CSV table of N, CA and C in Angstrom, one decimal:
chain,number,residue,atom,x,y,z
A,1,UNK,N,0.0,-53.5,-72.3
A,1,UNK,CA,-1.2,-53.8,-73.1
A,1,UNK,C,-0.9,-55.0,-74.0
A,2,UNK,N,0.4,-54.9,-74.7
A,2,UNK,CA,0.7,-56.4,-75.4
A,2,UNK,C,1.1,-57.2,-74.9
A,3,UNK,N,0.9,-58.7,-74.9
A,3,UNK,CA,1.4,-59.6,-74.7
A,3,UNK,C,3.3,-59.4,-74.8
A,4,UNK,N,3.6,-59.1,-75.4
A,4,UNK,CA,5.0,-59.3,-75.4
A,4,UNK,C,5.5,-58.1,-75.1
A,5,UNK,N,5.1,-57.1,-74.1
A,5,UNK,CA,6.0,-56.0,-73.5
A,5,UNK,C,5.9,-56.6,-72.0
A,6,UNK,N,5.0,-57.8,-71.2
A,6,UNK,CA,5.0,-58.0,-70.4
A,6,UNK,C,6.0,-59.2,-70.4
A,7,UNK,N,7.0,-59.4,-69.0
A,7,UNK,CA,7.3,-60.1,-68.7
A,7,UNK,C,6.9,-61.6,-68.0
A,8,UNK,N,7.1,-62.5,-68.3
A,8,UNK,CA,6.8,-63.9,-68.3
A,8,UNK,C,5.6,-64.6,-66.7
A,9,UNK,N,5.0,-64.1,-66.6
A,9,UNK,CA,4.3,-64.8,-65.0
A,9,UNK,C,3.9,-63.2,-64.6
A,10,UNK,N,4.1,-62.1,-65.3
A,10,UNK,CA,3.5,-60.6,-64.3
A,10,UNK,C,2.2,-60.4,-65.0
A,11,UNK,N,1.6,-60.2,-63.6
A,11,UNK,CA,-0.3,-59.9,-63.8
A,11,UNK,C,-0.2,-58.5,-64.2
A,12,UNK,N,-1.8,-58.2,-64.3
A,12,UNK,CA,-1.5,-56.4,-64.6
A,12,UNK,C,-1.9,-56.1,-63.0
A,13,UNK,N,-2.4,-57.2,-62.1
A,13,UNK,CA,-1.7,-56.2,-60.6
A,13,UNK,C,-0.9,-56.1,-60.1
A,14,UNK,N,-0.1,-57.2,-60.5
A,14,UNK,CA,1.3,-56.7,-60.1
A,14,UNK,C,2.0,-55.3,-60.7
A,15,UNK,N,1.7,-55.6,-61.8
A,15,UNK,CA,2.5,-54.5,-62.5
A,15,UNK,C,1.7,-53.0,-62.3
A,16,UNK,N,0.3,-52.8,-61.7
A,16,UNK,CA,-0.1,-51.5,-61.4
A,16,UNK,C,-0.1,-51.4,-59.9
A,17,UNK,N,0.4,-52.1,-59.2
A,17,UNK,CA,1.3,-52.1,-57.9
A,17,UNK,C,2.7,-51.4,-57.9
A,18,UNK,N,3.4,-52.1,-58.4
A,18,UNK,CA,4.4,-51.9,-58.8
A,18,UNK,C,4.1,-50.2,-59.5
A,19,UNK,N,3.8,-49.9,-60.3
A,19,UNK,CA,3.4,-48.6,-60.6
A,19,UNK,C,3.1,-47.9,-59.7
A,20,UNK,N,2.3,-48.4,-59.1
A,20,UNK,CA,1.7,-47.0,-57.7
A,20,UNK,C,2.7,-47.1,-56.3
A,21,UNK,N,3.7,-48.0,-56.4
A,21,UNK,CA,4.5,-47.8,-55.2
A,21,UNK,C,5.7,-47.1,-55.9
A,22,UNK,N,6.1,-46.8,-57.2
A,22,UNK,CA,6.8,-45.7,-57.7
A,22,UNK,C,6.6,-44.9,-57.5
A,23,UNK,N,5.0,-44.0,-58.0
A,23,UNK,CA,4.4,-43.3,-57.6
A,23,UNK,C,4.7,-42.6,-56.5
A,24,UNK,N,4.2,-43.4,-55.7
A,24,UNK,CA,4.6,-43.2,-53.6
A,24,UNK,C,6.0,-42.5,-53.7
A,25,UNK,N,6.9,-43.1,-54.4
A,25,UNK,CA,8.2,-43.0,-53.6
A,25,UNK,C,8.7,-41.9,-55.0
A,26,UNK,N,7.5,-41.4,-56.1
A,26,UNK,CA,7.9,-39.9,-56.4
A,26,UNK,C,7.6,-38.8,-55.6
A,27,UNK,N,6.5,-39.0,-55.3
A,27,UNK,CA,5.9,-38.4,-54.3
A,27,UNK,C,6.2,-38.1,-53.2
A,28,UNK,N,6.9,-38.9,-52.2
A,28,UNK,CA,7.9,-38.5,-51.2
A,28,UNK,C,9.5,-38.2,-51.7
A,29,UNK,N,9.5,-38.4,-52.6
A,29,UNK,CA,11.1,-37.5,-52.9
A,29,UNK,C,10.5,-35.9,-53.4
A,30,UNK,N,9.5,-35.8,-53.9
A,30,UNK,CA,9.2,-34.7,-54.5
A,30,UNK,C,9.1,-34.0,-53.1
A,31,UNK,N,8.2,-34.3,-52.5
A,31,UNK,CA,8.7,-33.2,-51.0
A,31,UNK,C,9.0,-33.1,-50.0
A,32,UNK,N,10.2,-34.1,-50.2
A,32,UNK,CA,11.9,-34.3,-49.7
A,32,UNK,C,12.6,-33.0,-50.5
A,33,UNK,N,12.1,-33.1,-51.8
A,33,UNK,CA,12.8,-32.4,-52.6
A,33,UNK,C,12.2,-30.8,-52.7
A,34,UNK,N,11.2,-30.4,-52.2
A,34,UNK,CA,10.6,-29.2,-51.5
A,34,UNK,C,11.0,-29.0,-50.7
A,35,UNK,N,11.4,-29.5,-49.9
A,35,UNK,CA,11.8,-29.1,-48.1
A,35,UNK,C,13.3,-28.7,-48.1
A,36,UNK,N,14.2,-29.9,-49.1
A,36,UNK,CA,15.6,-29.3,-49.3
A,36,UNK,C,15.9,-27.6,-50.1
A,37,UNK,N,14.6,-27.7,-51.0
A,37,UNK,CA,14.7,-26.2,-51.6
A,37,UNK,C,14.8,-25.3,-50.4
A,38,UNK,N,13.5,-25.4,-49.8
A,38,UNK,CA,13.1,-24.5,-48.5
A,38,UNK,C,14.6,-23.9,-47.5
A,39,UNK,N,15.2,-25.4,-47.1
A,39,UNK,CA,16.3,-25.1,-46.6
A,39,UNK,C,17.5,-24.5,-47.3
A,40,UNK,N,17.6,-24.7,-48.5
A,40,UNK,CA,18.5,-23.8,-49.0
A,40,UNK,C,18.2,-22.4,-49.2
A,41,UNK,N,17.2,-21.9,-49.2
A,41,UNK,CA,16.5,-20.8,-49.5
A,41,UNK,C,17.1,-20.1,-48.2
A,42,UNK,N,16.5,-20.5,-46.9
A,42,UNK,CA,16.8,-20.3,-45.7
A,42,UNK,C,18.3,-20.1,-45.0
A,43,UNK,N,19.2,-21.0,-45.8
A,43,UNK,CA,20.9,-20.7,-45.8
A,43,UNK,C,21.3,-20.0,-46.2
A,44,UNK,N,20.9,-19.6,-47.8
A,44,UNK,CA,21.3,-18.5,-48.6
A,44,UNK,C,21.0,-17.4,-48.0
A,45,UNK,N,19.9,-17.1,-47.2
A,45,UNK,CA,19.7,-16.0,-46.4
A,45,UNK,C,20.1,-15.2,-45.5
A,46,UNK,N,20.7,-16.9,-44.7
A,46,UNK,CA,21.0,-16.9,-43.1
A,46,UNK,C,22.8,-16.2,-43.9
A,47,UNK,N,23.3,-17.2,-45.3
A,47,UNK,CA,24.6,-16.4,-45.5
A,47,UNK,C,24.7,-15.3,-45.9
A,48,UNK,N,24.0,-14.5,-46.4
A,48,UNK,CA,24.2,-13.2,-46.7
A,48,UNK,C,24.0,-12.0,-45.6
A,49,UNK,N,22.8,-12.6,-44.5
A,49,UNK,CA,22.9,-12.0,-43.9
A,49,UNK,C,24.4,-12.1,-42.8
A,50,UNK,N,24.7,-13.1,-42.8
A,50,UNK,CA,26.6,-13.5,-41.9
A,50,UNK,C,27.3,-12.1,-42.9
A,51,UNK,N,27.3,-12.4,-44.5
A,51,UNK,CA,28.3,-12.1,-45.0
A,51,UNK,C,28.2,-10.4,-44.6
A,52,UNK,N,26.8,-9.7,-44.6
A,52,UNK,CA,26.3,-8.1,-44.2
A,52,UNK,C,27.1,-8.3,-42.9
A,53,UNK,N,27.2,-8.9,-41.9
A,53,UNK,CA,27.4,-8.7,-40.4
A,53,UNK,C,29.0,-8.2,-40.6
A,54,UNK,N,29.8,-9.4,-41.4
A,54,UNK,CA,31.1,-9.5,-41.3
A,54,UNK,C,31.8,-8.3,-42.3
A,55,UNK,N,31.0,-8.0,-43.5
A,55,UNK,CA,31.1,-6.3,-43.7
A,55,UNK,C,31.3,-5.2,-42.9
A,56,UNK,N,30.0,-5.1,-42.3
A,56,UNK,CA,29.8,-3.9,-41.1
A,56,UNK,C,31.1,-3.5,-40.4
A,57,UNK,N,31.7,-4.9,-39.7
A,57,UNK,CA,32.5,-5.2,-38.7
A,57,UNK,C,33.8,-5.1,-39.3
A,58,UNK,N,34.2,-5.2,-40.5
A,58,UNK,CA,35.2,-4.9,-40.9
A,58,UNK,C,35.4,-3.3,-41.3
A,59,UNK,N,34.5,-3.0,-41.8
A,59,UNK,CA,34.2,-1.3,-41.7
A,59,UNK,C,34.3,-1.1,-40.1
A,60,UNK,N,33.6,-0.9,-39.1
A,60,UNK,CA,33.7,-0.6,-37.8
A,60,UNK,C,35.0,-0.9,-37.8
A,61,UNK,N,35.7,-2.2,-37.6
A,61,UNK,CA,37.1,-2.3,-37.5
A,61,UNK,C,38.1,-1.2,-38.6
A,62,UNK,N,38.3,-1.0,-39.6
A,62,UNK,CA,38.9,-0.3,-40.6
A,62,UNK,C,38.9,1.4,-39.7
A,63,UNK,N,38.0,1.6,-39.6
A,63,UNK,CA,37.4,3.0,-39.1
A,63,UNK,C,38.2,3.1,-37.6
A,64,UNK,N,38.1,2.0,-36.9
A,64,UNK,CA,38.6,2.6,-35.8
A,64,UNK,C,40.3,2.4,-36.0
A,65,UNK,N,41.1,1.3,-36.7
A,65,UNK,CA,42.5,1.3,-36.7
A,65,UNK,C,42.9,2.6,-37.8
A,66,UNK,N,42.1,3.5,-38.7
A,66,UNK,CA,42.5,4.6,-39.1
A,66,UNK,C,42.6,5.8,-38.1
A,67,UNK,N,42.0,5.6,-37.3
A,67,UNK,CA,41.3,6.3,-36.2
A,67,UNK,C,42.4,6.0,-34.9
A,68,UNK,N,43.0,5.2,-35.0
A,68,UNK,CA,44.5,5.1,-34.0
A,68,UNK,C,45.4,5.6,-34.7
A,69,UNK,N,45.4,5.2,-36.1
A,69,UNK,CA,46.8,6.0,-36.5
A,69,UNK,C,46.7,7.0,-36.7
A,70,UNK,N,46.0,7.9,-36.8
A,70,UNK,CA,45.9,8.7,-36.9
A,70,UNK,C,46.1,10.0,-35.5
A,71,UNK,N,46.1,9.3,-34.6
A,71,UNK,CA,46.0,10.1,-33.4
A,71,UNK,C,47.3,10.0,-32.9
A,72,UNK,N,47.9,8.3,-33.1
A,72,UNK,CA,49.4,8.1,-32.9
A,72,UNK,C,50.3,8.7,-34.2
A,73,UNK,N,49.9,9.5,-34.9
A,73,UNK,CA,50.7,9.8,-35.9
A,73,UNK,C,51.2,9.1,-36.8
A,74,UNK,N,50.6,8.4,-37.2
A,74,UNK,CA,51.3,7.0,-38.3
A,74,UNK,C,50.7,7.2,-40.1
């Protein structure tokens, strides 16, 4: 709006150009930046559900090596 915050030869269409192609490129990181939430959401899921499996299986495993020694007398 003042003369002296603008730089030397910039119109105000340049400069609300320039504004709206920031804009653009908030607006595509913003949901870049949606989509990476999504997929983290989605991992954290996919890992806890790994980490329940690898539980289970160490119980199942646990259970059956008490379950040998015990028959082998150990």
């Amino acid at each position: 709006d003042h003369s002296y915050s603008l730089s030397s030869g910039t119109t105000s269409e340049e400069l609300l150009r320039k504004l709206n192609e920031q804009r653009d490129i908030i607006a595509l990181l913003e949901g870049k930046m949606k989509e990476m939430k999504g997929s983290i959401r989605r991992l954290r899921l996919a890992e806890a559900q790994l980490r329940e499996e690898i539980r289970e299986k160490d119980r199942l495993l646990h259970a059956a090596s008490a379950g040998t020694r015990k028959r082998h007398g150990l």
